[in-house]
């Protein structure tokens, strides 16, 4: 990327995928062919995306570095920048800075079972890691995904569920808060479904991301299932701001989420003030 950390690189929006009524996934390619080929990142890292004349916002990279040439980010419409992004069409140009932050320590997890627990748009950073692990399937043990949303229409990445289910030694468990006449999966909150499924903590790493209230109860549920804090990871992407730790708005105690995170183990979070 550019030597000036504040200077974005130009990227063209190639495709926009409507995930839910208020969330879209953008596929973008850098206009610089050399950068397009050389750009790399790690699962869990994030980027700053700018809409010229409107502003800049932080989004995790939801694509996986094992599928290069394109960067993807999922956007829930909640403010000016996200609304401007939702008004874009293929062919429009955005600015991208990054990648920033740390990443999931996937090298340390080789040979272990992986348990992904996502909620709503929180599936975006998990998708990057999930597809990375599936693309390196021989390196990991069984992979389970528990994913929930408010309704069937609020589940993101529905066009990938079949591929995730059909991957070797992998299972997908879906749940919604409120079903409808078409829904055949579980109905209930993610933490309660997690307790019903009761996965074993033996040789397992749990990775979770979703609404803060979901993460709070997922962490409590995992402890009840005898997962140790060192076996649990999450990402505090909602706390990220400028990306380089200069604005001082991402700090939790002495930690800066943009620099020290966004990925933290539960053991690390237990050492921080309860501000996340």
mmCIF file with all atom_site columns, C-alpha atoms in Angstrom, residues 67-166:
data_model
loop_
_atom_site.group_PDB
_atom_site.id
_atom_site.type_symbol
_atom_site.label_atom_id
_atom_site.label_alt_id
_atom_site.label_comp_id
_atom_site.label_asym_id
_atom_site.label_entity_id
_atom_site.label_seq_id
_atom_site.pdbx_PDB_ins_code
_atom_site.Cartn_x
_atom_site.Cartn_y
_atom_site.Cartn_z
_atom_site.occupancy
_atom_site.B_iso_or_equiv
_atom_site.pdbx_formal_charge
_atom_site.auth_seq_id
_atom_site.auth_comp_id
_atom_site.auth_asym_id
_atom_site.auth_atom_id
_atom_site.pdbx_PDB_model_num
ATOM 1   C CA . UNK A 1 67  ? -8.558  -16.289 -3.069  1.00 0.00 ? 67  UNK A CA 1
ATOM 2   C CA . UNK A 1 68  ? -6.461  -13.296 -4.233  1.00 0.00 ? 68  UNK A CA 1
ATOM 3   C CA . UNK A 1 69  ? -7.142  -10.525 -6.741  1.00 0.00 ? 69  UNK A CA 1
ATOM 4   C CA . UNK A 1 70  ? -10.220 -9.110  -5.026  1.00 0.00 ? 70  UNK A CA 1
ATOM 5   C CA . UNK A 1 71  ? -11.039 -7.616  -1.630  1.00 0.00 ? 71  UNK A CA 1
ATOM 6   C CA . UNK A 1 72  ? -14.469 -7.957  -0.068  1.00 0.00 ? 72  UNK A CA 1
ATOM 7   C CA . UNK A 1 73  ? -16.171 -6.121  2.755   1.00 0.00 ? 73  UNK A CA 1
ATOM 8   C CA . UNK A 1 74  ? -19.712 -6.354  4.094   1.00 0.00 ? 74  UNK A CA 1
ATOM 9   C CA . UNK A 1 75  ? -21.593 -3.185  4.965   1.00 0.00 ? 75  UNK A CA 1
ATOM 10  C CA . UNK A 1 76  ? -24.638 -2.780  7.164   1.00 0.00 ? 76  UNK A CA 1
ATOM 11  C CA . UNK A 1 77  ? -26.449 0.489   6.451   1.00 0.00 ? 77  UNK A CA 1
ATOM 12  C CA . UNK A 1 78  ? -26.294 2.486   9.666   1.00 0.00 ? 78  UNK A CA 1
ATOM 13  C CA . UNK A 1 79  ? -24.845 5.960   8.828   1.00 0.00 ? 79  UNK A CA 1
ATOM 14  C CA . UNK A 1 80  ? -23.698 8.417   6.153   1.00 0.00 ? 80  UNK A CA 1
ATOM 15  C CA . UNK A 1 81  ? -20.752 6.445   4.768   1.00 0.00 ? 81  UNK A CA 1
ATOM 16  C CA . UNK A 1 82  ? -22.586 3.132   4.807   1.00 0.00 ? 82  UNK A CA 1
ATOM 17  C CA . UNK A 1 83  ? -25.618 4.738   3.137   1.00 0.00 ? 83  UNK A CA 1
ATOM 18  C CA . UNK A 1 84  ? -23.361 6.216   0.453   1.00 0.00 ? 84  UNK A CA 1
ATOM 19  C CA . UNK A 1 85  ? -21.846 2.775   -0.113  1.00 0.00 ? 85  UNK A CA 1
ATOM 20  C CA . UNK A 1 86  ? -25.310 1.236   -0.396  1.00 0.00 ? 86  UNK A CA 1
ATOM 21  C CA . UNK A 1 87  ? -26.132 3.809   -3.077  1.00 0.00 ? 87  UNK A CA 1
ATOM 22  C CA . UNK A 1 88  ? -23.124 2.740   -5.171  1.00 0.00 ? 88  UNK A CA 1
ATOM 23  C CA . UNK A 1 89  ? -23.248 0.601   -8.287  1.00 0.00 ? 89  UNK A CA 1
ATOM 24  C CA . UNK A 1 90  ? -20.710 -1.720  -9.936  1.00 0.00 ? 90  UNK A CA 1
ATOM 25  C CA . UNK A 1 91  ? -18.070 0.399   -11.642 1.00 0.00 ? 91  UNK A CA 1
ATOM 26  C CA . UNK A 1 92  ? -17.994 3.065   -8.946  1.00 0.00 ? 92  UNK A CA 1
ATOM 27  C CA . UNK A 1 93  ? -14.678 3.840   -7.236  1.00 0.00 ? 93  UNK A CA 1
ATOM 28  C CA . UNK A 1 94  ? -13.821 3.736   -3.523  1.00 0.00 ? 94  UNK A CA 1
ATOM 29  C CA . UNK A 1 95  ? -10.629 4.415   -1.580  1.00 0.00 ? 95  UNK A CA 1
ATOM 30  C CA . UNK A 1 96  ? -9.043  1.660   0.504   1.00 0.00 ? 96  UNK A CA 1
ATOM 31  C CA . UNK A 1 97  ? -6.368  1.934   3.221   1.00 0.00 ? 97  UNK A CA 1
ATOM 32  C CA . UNK A 1 98  ? -4.906  -1.094  4.912   1.00 0.00 ? 98  UNK A CA 1
ATOM 33  C CA . UNK A 1 99  ? -4.680  -3.857  5.829   1.00 0.00 ? 99  UNK A CA 1
ATOM 34  C CA . UNK A 1 100 ? -4.508  -2.974  9.530   1.00 0.00 ? 100 UNK A CA 1
ATOM 35  C CA . UNK A 1 101 ? -4.475  -4.801  12.837  1.00 0.00 ? 101 UNK A CA 1
ATOM 36  C CA . UNK A 1 102 ? -3.532  -8.273  13.983  1.00 0.00 ? 102 UNK A CA 1
ATOM 37  C CA . UNK A 1 103 ? -5.145  -11.509 12.851  1.00 0.00 ? 103 UNK A CA 1
ATOM 38  C CA . UNK A 1 104 ? -6.393  -14.850 14.047  1.00 0.00 ? 104 UNK A CA 1
ATOM 39  C CA . UNK A 1 105 ? -3.427  -17.047 15.080  1.00 0.00 ? 105 UNK A CA 1
ATOM 40  C CA . UNK A 1 106 ? -4.394  -19.825 12.687  1.00 0.00 ? 106 UNK A CA 1
ATOM 41  C CA . UNK A 1 107 ? -0.868  -21.255 12.585  1.00 0.00 ? 107 UNK A CA 1
ATOM 42  C CA . UNK A 1 108 ? -1.182  -22.160 16.294  1.00 0.00 ? 108 UNK A CA 1
ATOM 43  C CA . UNK A 1 109 ? -4.492  -23.908 15.663  1.00 0.00 ? 109 UNK A CA 1
ATOM 44  C CA . UNK A 1 110 ? -3.315  -26.496 13.175  1.00 0.00 ? 110 UNK A CA 1
ATOM 45  C CA . UNK A 1 111 ? -4.542  -29.962 14.115  1.00 0.00 ? 111 UNK A CA 1
ATOM 46  C CA . UNK A 1 112 ? -7.288  -28.599 16.375  1.00 0.00 ? 112 UNK A CA 1
ATOM 47  C CA . UNK A 1 113 ? -11.058 -28.661 16.060  1.00 0.00 ? 113 UNK A CA 1
ATOM 48  C CA . UNK A 1 114 ? -12.515 -25.249 15.205  1.00 0.00 ? 114 UNK A CA 1
ATOM 49  C CA . UNK A 1 115 ? -15.849 -23.979 16.457  1.00 0.00 ? 115 UNK A CA 1
ATOM 50  C CA . UNK A 1 116 ? -17.125 -20.810 14.787  1.00 0.00 ? 116 UNK A CA 1
ATOM 51  C CA . UNK A 1 117 ? -19.959 -18.952 16.536  1.00 0.00 ? 117 UNK A CA 1
ATOM 52  C CA . UNK A 1 118 ? -21.404 -15.986 14.647  1.00 0.00 ? 118 UNK A CA 1
ATOM 53  C CA . UNK A 1 119 ? -24.332 -13.637 14.887  1.00 0.00 ? 119 UNK A CA 1
ATOM 54  C CA . UNK A 1 120 ? -25.715 -11.329 12.199  1.00 0.00 ? 120 UNK A CA 1
ATOM 55  C CA . UNK A 1 121 ? -23.141 -9.151  10.445  1.00 0.00 ? 121 UNK A CA 1
ATOM 56  C CA . UNK A 1 122 ? -20.575 -10.542 12.919  1.00 0.00 ? 122 UNK A CA 1
ATOM 57  C CA . UNK A 1 123 ? -20.232 -13.418 10.486  1.00 0.00 ? 123 UNK A CA 1
ATOM 58  C CA . UNK A 1 124 ? -18.205 -11.135 8.195   1.00 0.00 ? 124 UNK A CA 1
ATOM 59  C CA . UNK A 1 125 ? -14.780 -11.515 9.881   1.00 0.00 ? 125 UNK A CA 1
ATOM 60  C CA . UNK A 1 126 ? -15.494 -15.168 10.654  1.00 0.00 ? 126 UNK A CA 1
ATOM 61  C CA . UNK A 1 127 ? -16.186 -15.827 6.966   1.00 0.00 ? 127 UNK A CA 1
ATOM 62  C CA . UNK A 1 128 ? -12.632 -14.745 6.081   1.00 0.00 ? 128 UNK A CA 1
ATOM 63  C CA . UNK A 1 129 ? -11.129 -17.216 8.553   1.00 0.00 ? 129 UNK A CA 1
ATOM 64  C CA . UNK A 1 130 ? -13.649 -19.968 7.800   1.00 0.00 ? 130 UNK A CA 1
ATOM 65  C CA . UNK A 1 131 ? -12.953 -19.921 4.072   1.00 0.00 ? 131 UNK A CA 1
ATOM 66  C CA . UNK A 1 132 ? -9.212  -19.692 4.762   1.00 0.00 ? 132 UNK A CA 1
ATOM 67  C CA . UNK A 1 133 ? -9.370  -22.847 6.909   1.00 0.00 ? 133 UNK A CA 1
ATOM 68  C CA . UNK A 1 134 ? -11.556 -24.656 4.364   1.00 0.00 ? 134 UNK A CA 1
ATOM 69  C CA . UNK A 1 135 ? -9.036  -23.752 1.646   1.00 0.00 ? 135 UNK A CA 1
ATOM 70  C CA . UNK A 1 136 ? -6.349  -25.316 3.877   1.00 0.00 ? 136 UNK A CA 1
ATOM 71  C CA . UNK A 1 137 ? -8.616  -28.141 5.033   1.00 0.00 ? 137 UNK A CA 1
ATOM 72  C CA . UNK A 1 138 ? -5.896  -30.701 5.774   1.00 0.00 ? 138 UNK A CA 1
ATOM 73  C CA . UNK A 1 139 ? -4.361  -28.426 8.426   1.00 0.00 ? 139 UNK A CA 1
ATOM 74  C CA . UNK A 1 140 ? -7.364  -28.495 10.768  1.00 0.00 ? 140 UNK A CA 1
ATOM 75  C CA . UNK A 1 141 ? -9.636  -30.966 12.539  1.00 0.00 ? 141 UNK A CA 1
ATOM 76  C CA . UNK A 1 142 ? -13.448 -30.955 12.337  1.00 0.00 ? 142 UNK A CA 1
ATOM 77  C CA . UNK A 1 143 ? -14.977 -27.539 11.675  1.00 0.00 ? 143 UNK A CA 1
ATOM 78  C CA . UNK A 1 144 ? -18.378 -26.569 13.097  1.00 0.00 ? 144 UNK A CA 1
ATOM 79  C CA . UNK A 1 145 ? -20.249 -23.329 12.502  1.00 0.00 ? 145 UNK A CA 1
ATOM 80  C CA . UNK A 1 146 ? -23.082 -22.081 14.692  1.00 0.00 ? 146 UNK A CA 1
ATOM 81  C CA . UNK A 1 147 ? -24.619 -19.024 13.075  1.00 0.00 ? 147 UNK A CA 1
ATOM 82  C CA . UNK A 1 148 ? -27.741 -17.088 13.958  1.00 0.00 ? 148 UNK A CA 1
ATOM 83  C CA . UNK A 1 149 ? -29.653 -13.925 13.157  1.00 0.00 ? 149 UNK A CA 1
ATOM 84  C CA . UNK A 1 150 ? -32.906 -12.233 14.049  1.00 0.00 ? 150 UNK A CA 1
ATOM 85  C CA . UNK A 1 151 ? -34.805 -13.824 11.166  1.00 0.00 ? 151 UNK A CA 1
ATOM 86  C CA . UNK A 1 152 ? -34.087 -16.069 8.148   1.00 0.00 ? 152 UNK A CA 1
ATOM 87  C CA . UNK A 1 153 ? -33.868 -12.921 6.008   1.00 0.00 ? 153 UNK A CA 1
ATOM 88  C CA . UNK A 1 154 ? -31.113 -11.513 8.263   1.00 0.00 ? 154 UNK A CA 1
ATOM 89  C CA . UNK A 1 155 ? -28.675 -14.396 7.709   1.00 0.00 ? 155 UNK A CA 1
ATOM 90  C CA . UNK A 1 156 ? -25.669 -13.266 5.656   1.00 0.00 ? 156 UNK A CA 1
ATOM 91  C CA . UNK A 1 157 ? -23.732 -15.374 3.125   1.00 0.00 ? 157 UNK A CA 1
ATOM 92  C CA . UNK A 1 158 ? -26.672 -17.721 2.510   1.00 0.00 ? 158 UNK A CA 1
ATOM 93  C CA . UNK A 1 159 ? -25.293 -18.559 -0.944  1.00 0.00 ? 159 UNK A CA 1
ATOM 94  C CA . UNK A 1 160 ? -22.277 -20.180 0.758   1.00 0.00 ? 160 UNK A CA 1
ATOM 95  C CA . UNK A 1 161 ? -24.063 -22.401 3.287   1.00 0.00 ? 161 UNK A CA 1
ATOM 96  C CA . UNK A 1 162 ? -24.170 -25.409 0.960   1.00 0.00 ? 162 UNK A CA 1
ATOM 97  C CA . UNK A 1 163 ? -20.447 -25.129 0.208   1.00 0.00 ? 163 UNK A CA 1
ATOM 98  C CA . UNK A 1 164 ? -19.640 -24.916 3.915   1.00 0.00 ? 164 UNK A CA 1
ATOM 99  C CA . UNK A 1 165 ? -21.881 -27.894 4.715   1.00 0.00 ? 165 UNK A CA 1
ATOM 100 C CA . UNK A 1 166 ? -20.397 -30.027 1.951   1.00 0.00 ? 166 UNK A CA 1
#
